[in-house]
Short mmCIF file of C-alpha atoms in Angstrom, two decimals:
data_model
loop_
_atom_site.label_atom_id
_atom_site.label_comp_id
_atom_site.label_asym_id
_atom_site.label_seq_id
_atom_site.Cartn_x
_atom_site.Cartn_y
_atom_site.Cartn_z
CA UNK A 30 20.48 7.30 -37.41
CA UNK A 31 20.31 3.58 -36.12
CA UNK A 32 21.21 2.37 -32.78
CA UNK A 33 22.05 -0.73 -31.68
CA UNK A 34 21.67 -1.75 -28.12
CA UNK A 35 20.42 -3.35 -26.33
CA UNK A 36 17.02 -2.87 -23.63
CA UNK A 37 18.20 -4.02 -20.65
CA UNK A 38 22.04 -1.98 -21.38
CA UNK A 39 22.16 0.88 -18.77
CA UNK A 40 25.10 2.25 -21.42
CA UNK A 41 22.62 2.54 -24.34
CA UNK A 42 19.59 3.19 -22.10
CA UNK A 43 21.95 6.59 -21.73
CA UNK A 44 21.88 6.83 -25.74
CA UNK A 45 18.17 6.34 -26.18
CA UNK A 46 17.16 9.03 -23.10
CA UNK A 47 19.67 11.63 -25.26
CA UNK A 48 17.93 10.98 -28.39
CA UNK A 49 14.42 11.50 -26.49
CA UNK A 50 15.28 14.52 -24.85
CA UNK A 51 16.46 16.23 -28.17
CA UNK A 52 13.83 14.81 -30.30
CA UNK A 53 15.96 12.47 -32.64
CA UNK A 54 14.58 9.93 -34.41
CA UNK A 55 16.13 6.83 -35.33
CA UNK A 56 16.09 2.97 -36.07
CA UNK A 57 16.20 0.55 -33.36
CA UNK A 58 18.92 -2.37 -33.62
CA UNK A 59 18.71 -4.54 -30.79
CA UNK A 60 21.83 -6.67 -29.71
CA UNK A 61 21.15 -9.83 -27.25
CA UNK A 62 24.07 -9.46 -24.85
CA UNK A 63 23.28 -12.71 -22.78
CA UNK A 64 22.79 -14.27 -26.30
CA UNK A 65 27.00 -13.17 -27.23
CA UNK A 66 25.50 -11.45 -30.14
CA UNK A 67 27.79 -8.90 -29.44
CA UNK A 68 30.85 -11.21 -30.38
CA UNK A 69 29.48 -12.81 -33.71
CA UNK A 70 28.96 -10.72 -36.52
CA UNK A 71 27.32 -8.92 -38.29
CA UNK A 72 28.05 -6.74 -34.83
CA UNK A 73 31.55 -7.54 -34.23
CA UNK A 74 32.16 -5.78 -37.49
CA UNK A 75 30.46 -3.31 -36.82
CA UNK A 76 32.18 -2.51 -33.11
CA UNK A 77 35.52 -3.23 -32.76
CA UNK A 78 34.84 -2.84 -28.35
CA UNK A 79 32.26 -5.32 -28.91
CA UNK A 80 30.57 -3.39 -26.70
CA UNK A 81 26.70 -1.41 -27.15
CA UNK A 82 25.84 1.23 -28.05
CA UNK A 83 27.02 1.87 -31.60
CA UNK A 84 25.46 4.84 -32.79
CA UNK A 85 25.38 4.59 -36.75
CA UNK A 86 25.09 8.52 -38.16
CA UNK A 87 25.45 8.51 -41.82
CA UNK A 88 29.25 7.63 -42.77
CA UNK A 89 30.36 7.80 -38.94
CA UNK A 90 29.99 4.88 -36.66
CA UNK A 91 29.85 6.35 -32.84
CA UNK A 92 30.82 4.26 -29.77
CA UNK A 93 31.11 4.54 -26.09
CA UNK A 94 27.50 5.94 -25.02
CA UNK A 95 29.11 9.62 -22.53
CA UNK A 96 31.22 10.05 -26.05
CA UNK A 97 27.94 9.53 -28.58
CA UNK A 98 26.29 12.11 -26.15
CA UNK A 99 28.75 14.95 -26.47
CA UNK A 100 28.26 14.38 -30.74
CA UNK A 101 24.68 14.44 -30.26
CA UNK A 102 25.22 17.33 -28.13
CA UNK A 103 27.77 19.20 -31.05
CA UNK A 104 25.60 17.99 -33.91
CA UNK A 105 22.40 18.80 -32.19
CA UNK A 106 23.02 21.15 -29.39
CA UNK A 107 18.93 21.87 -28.78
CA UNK A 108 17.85 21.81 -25.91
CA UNK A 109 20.90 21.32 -24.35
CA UNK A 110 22.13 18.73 -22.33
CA UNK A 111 25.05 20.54 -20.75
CA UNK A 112 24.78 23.83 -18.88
CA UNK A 113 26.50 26.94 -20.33
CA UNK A 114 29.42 27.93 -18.26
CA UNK A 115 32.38 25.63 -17.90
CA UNK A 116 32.36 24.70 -14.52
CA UNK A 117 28.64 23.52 -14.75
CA UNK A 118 30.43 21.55 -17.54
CA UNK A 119 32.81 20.09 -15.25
CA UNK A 120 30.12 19.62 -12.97
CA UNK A 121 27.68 17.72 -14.97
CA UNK A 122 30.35 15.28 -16.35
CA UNK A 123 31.85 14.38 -13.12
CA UNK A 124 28.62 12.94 -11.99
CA UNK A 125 28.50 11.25 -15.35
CA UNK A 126 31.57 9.76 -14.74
CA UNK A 127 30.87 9.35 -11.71
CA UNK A 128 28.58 6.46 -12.28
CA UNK A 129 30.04 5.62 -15.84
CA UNK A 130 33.84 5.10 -14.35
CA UNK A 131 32.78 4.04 -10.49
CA UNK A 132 29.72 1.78 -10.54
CA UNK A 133 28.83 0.63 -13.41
CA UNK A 134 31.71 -1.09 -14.79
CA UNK A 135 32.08 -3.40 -11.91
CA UNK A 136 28.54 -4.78 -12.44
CA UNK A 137 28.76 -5.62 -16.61
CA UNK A 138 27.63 -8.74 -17.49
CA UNK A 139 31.18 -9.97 -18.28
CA UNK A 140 32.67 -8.70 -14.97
CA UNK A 141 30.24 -10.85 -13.14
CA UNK A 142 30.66 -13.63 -15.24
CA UNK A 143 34.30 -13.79 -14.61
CA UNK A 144 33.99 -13.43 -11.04
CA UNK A 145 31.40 -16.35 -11.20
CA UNK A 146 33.34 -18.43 -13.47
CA UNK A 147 37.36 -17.91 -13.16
CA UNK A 148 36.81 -16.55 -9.13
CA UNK A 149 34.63 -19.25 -8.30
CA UNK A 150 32.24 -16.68 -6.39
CA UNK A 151 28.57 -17.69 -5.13
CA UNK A 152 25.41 -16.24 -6.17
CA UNK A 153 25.91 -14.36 -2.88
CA UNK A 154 28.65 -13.33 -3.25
CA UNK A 155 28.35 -11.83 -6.93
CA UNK A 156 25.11 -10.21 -5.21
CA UNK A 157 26.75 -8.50 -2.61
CA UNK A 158 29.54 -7.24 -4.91
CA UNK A 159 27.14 -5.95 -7.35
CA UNK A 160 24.78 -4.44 -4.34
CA UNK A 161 28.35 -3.12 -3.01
CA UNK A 162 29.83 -1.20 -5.54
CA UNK A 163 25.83 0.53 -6.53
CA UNK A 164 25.42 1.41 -2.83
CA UNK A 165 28.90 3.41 -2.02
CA UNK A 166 28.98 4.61 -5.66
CA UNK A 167 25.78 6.56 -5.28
CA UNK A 168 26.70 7.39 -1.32
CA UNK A 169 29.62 9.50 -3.09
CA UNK A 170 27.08 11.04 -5.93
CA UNK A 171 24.56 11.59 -3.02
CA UNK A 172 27.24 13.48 -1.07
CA UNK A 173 27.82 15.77 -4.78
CA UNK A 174 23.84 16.60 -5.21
CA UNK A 175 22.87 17.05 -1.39
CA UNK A 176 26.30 19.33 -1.19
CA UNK A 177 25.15 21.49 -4.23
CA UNK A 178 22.99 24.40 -4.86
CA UNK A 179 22.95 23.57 -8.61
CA UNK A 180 21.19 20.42 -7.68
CA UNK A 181 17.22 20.23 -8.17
CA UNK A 182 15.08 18.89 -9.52
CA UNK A 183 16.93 17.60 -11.93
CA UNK A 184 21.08 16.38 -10.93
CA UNK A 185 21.81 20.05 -12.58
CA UNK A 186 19.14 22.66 -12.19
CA UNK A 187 15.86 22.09 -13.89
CA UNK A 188 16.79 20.78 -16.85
CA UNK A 189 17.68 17.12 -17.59
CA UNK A 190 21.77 17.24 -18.59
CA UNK A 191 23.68 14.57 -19.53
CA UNK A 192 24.01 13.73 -15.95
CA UNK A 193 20.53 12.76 -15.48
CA UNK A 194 20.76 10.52 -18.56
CA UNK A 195 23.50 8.15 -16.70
CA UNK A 196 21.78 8.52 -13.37
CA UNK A 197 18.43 7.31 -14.02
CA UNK A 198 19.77 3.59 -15.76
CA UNK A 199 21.61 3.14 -13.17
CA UNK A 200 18.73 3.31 -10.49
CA UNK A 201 17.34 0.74 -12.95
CA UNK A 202 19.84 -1.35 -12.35
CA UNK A 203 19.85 -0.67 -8.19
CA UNK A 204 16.05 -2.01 -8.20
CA UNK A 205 16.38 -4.69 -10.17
CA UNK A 206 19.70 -6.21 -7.82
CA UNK A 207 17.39 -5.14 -4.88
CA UNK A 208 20.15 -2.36 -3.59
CA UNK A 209 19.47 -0.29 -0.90
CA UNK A 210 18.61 3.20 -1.78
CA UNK A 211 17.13 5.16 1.41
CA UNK A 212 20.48 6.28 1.96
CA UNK A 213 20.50 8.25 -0.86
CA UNK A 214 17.20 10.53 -0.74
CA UNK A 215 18.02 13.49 -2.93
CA UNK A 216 19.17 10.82 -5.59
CA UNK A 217 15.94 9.51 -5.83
CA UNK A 218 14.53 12.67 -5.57
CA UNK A 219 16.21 13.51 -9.04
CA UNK A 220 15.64 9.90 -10.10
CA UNK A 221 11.64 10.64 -9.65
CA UNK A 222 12.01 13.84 -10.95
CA UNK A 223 12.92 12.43 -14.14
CA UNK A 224 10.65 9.43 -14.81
CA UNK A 225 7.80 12.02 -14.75
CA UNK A 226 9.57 13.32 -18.44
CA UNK A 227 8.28 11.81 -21.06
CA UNK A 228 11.86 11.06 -22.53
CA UNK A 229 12.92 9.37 -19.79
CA UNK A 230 9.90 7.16 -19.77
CA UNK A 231 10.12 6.27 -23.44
CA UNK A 232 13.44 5.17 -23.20
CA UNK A 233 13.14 2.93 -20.39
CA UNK A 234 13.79 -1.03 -21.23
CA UNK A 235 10.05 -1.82 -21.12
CA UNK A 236 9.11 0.19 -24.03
CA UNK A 237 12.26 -0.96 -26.20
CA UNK A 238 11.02 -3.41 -29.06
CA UNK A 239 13.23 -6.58 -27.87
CA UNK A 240 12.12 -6.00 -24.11
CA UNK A 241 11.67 -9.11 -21.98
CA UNK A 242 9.71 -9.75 -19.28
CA UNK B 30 45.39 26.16 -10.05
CA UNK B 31 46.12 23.30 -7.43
CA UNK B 32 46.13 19.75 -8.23
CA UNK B 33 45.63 17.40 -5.51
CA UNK B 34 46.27 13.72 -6.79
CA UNK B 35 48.90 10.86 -6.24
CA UNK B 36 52.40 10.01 -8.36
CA UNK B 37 50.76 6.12 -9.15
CA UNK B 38 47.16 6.92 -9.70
CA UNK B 39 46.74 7.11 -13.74
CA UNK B 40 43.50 9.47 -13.16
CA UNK B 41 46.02 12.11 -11.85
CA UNK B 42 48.57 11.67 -14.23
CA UNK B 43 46.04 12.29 -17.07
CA UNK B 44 45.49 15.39 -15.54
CA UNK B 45 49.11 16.71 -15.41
CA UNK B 46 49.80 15.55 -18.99
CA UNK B 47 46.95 17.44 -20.11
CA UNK B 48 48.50 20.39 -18.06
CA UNK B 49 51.72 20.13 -19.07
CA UNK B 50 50.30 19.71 -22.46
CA UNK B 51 48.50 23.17 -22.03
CA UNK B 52 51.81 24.65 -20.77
CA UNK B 53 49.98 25.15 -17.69
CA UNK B 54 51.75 25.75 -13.71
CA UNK B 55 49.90 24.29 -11.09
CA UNK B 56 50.51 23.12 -7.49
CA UNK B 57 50.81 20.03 -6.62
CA UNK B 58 49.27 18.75 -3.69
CA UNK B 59 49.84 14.87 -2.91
CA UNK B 60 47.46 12.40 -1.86
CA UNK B 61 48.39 9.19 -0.38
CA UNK B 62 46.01 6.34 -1.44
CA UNK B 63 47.70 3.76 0.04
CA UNK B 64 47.33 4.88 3.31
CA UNK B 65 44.08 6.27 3.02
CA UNK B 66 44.47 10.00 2.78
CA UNK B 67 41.73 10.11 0.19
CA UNK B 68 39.54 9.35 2.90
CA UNK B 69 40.32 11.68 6.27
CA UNK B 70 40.23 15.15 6.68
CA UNK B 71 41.14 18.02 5.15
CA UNK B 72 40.99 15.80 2.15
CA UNK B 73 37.51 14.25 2.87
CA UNK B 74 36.00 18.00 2.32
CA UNK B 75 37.37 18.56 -0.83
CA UNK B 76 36.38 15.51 -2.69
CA UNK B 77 32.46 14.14 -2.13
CA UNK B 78 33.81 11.15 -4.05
CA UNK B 79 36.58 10.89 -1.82
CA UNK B 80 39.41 10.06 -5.03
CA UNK B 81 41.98 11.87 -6.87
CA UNK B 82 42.68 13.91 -9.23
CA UNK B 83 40.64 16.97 -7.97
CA UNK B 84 41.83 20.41 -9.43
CA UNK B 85 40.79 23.70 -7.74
CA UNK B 86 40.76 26.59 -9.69
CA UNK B 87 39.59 29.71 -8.26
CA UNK B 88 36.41 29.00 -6.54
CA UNK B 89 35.93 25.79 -8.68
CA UNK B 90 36.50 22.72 -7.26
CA UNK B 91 36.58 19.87 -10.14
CA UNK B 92 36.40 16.22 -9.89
CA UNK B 93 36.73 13.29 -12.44
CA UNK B 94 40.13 13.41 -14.86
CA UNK B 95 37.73 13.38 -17.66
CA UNK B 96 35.83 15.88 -16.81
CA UNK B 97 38.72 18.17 -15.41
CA UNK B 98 40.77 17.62 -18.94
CA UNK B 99 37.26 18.47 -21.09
CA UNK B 100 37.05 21.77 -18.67
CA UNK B 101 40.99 22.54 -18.87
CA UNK B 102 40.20 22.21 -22.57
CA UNK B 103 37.10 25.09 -22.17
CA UNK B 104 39.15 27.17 -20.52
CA UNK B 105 42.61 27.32 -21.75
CA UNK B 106 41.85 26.24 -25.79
CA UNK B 107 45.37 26.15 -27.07
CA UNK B 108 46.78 23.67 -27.96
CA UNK B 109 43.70 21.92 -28.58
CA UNK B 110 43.47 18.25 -27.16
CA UNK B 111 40.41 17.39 -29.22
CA UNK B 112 40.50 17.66 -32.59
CA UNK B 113 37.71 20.13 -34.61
CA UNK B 114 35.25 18.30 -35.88
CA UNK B 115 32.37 16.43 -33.81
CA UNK B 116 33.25 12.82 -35.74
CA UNK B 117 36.54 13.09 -34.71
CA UNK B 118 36.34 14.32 -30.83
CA UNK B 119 33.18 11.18 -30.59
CA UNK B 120 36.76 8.98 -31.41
CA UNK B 121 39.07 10.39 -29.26
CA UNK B 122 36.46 10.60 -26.53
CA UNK B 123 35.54 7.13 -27.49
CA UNK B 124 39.36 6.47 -26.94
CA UNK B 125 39.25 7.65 -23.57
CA UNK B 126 36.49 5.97 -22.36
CA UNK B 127 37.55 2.45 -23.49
CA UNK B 128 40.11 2.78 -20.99
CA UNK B 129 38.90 4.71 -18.50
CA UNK B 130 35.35 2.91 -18.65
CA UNK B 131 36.24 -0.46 -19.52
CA UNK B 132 39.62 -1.36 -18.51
CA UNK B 133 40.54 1.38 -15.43
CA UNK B 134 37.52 0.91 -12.97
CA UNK B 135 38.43 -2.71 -12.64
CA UNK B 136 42.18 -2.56 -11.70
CA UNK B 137 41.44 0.00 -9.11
CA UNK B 138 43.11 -0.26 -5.86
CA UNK B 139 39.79 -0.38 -3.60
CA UNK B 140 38.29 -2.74 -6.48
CA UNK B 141 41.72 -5.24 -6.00
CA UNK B 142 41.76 -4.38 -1.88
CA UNK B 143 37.88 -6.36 -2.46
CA UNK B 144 38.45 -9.06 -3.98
CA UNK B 145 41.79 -10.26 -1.74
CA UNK B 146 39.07 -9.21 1.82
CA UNK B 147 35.48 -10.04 0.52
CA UNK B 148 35.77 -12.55 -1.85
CA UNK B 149 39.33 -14.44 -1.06
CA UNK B 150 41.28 -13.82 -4.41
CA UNK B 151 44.52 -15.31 -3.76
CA UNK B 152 47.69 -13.08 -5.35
CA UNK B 153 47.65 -15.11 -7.91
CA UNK B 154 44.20 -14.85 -8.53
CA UNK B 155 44.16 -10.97 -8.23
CA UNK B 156 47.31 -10.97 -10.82
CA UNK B 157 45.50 -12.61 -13.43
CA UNK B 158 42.09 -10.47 -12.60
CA UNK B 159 44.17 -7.50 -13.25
CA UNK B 160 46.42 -8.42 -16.71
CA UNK B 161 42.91 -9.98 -18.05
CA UNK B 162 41.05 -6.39 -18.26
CA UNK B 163 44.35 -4.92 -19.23
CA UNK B 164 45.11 -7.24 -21.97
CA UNK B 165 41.83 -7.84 -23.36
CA UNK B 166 40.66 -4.18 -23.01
CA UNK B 167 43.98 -3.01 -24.82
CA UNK B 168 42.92 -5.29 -27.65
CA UNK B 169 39.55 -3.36 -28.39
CA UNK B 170 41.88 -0.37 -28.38
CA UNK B 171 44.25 -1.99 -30.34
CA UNK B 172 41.34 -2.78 -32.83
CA UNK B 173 40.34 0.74 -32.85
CA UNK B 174 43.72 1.96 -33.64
CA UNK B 175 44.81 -0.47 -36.08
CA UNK B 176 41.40 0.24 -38.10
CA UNK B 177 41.61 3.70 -38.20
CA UNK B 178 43.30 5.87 -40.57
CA UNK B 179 43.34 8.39 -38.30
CA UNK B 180 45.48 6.49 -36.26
CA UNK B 181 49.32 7.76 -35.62
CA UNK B 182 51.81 9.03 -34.83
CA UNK B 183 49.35 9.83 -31.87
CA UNK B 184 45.91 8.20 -31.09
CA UNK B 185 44.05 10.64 -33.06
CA UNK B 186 46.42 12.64 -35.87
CA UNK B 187 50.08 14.08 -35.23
CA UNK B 188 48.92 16.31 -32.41
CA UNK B 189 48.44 14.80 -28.61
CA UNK B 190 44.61 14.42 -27.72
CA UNK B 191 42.34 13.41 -24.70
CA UNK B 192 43.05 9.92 -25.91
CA UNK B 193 46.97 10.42 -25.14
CA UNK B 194 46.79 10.81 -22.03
CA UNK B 195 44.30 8.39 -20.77
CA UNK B 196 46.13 5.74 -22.84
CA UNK B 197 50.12 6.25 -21.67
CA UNK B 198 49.05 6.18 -17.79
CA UNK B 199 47.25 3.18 -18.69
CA UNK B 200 50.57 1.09 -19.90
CA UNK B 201 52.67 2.12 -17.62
CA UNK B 202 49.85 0.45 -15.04
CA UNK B 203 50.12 -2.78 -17.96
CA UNK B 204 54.22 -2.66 -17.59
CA UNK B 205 54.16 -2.41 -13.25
CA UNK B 206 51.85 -5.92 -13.42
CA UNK B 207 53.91 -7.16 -16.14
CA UNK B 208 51.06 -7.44 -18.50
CA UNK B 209 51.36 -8.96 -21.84
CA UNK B 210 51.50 -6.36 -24.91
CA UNK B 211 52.90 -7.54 -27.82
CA UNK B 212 49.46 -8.02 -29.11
CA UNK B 213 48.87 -4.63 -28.99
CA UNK B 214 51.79 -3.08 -31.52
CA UNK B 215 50.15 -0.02 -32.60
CA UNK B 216 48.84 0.96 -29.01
CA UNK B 217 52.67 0.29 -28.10
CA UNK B 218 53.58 2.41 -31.20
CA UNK B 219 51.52 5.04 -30.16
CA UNK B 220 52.78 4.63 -26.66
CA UNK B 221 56.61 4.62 -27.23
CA UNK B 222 55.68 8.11 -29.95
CA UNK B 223 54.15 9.66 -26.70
CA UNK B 224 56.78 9.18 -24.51
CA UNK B 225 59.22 11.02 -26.51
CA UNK B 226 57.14 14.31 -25.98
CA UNK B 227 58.31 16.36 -23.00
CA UNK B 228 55.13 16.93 -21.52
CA UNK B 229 54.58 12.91 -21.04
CA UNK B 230 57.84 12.74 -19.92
CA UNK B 231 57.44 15.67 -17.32
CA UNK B 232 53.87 14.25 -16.07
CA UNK B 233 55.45 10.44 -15.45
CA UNK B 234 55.03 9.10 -11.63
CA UNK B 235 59.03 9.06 -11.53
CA UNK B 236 58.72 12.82 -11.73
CA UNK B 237 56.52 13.81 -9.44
CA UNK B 238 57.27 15.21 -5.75
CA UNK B 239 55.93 12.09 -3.99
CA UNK B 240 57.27 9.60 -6.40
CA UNK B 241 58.52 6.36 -4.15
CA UNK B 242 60.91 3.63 -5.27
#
């Protein structure tokens, strides 16, 4: 399998913490977003989004990082990263989407540049949108874990689902835009929870071969 | 099963085209988002995330249309709205998620309610916001769909999938802000096929119980 993506991504950071937790190896493409190298080719051929991760398996070329987890999930299903029963299911993609439909779209890299650009908004301004939309999205997932029994240690129970492999970029993101998080204590919780697993920790931007500093 | 949601907001009507899809009865229980009912009691206690569509069924209280429609699809498999093997549900979930990842989050009506209070759009400038993630996200879709040949008389085959009913709710949004879309012909293809099925036409926002003018 190869991936491309890119280190700082939170939507392939998803991808690589999948592949961890189930043990899959595979080839590292890196794509330089801030570079455009998603727009020139050879990529653009390759996506037809434009958009990291692709996930390259054999004949199939895989895109949209929640739908290359479910096929790793049918083409690999050990150890699991969705519970059993459906409503644990339902559970553990709603706070998937959760952060995948709520949050992090309104902070991508072209979202902000358009705001910059064609909305003429500050550096503040773009700041406190980004900080915005981070800080109520993970008020609402807060309200979800704190509310559930299923939650702990992990979003799910105590094993990392697919859940945990969207929350944990996107805390990456919150830190590095300086977000608030004590608001959102069991969220952390789950967040610390999981950079103690190796998988988690391997997949993290650092460690990726086209990291920066 | 009881479906609380809204006649305009394309995450509900998702939801009651899968249902209608599934041949599935359900109550409907409106939501007004315009004048904040997602956000007071005795809505408030239903949804942590505080949006629509939630579906309660039973005990089970589920959240996110994507999530609902992959648990509707669990529980009641015929007809299937994800085709059988894991290449081809990665595409139609792929599908999904271009819109309701990349093109959705951003045309939102708290997203649009921001940038008119916080950062001073003017109409104009919220207009344009909105049409450019419509038109240019329809154009990765339109890429996908003119590539594949997989593609038709549906997204995915000659059966309606996931990728159906995230797209249709998604144009009629494009048509009500007078988007462009004839450079999209075989989304519109696919579009115009759809609405010629009874269950599209049943789920439409004309249809429903709280449909205004």
């Amino acid at each position: 399998m190869r991936l491309h993506n890119y280190f700082r991504s939170s939507a392939s950071f998803r991808v690589r913490i999948a592949l961890e937790l189930k043990g899959l190896g595979y080839d590292y493409a890196p794509v330089h977003l801030v570079k455009g190298e998603q727009l020139k080719e050879p990529f653009a051929s390759i996506s037809p989004e434009r958009l990291v991760p692709v996930l390259q398996d054999g004949d199939h070329t895989l895109t949209q990082s929640l739908a290359i987890i479910e096929y790793l999930e049918e083409t690999h299903p050990e150890p699991p990263l969705l519970p059993a029963d459906a409503a644990g299911r339902a559970r553990v993609r709603a706070l998937a989407l959760d952060i995948a439909c709520e949050i992090h779209p309104l902070n991508n890299l072209r979202v902000l540049k358009y705001l910059v650009k064609e909305l003429g908004a500050s550096d503040e301004a773009k700041t406190a949108w980004y900080r915005h939309w981070v800080e109520s999205g993970l008020e609402a997932v807060e309200r979800q874990l704190a509310a559930a029994p299923a939650a702990g240690p992990f979003c799910h129970g105590d094993r990392p689902t697919l859940a945990d492999c969207v929350l944990v970029p996107q805390i990456f993101n919150a830190r590095r835009f300086e977000c608030r998080l004590d608001h959102v204590p069991t969220v952390m919780k789950v967040f610390d929870h999981c950079m103690q697993h190796p998988a988690f920790m391997a997949a993290q931007p650092s460690r990726c071969p086209d990291a920066e500093g």
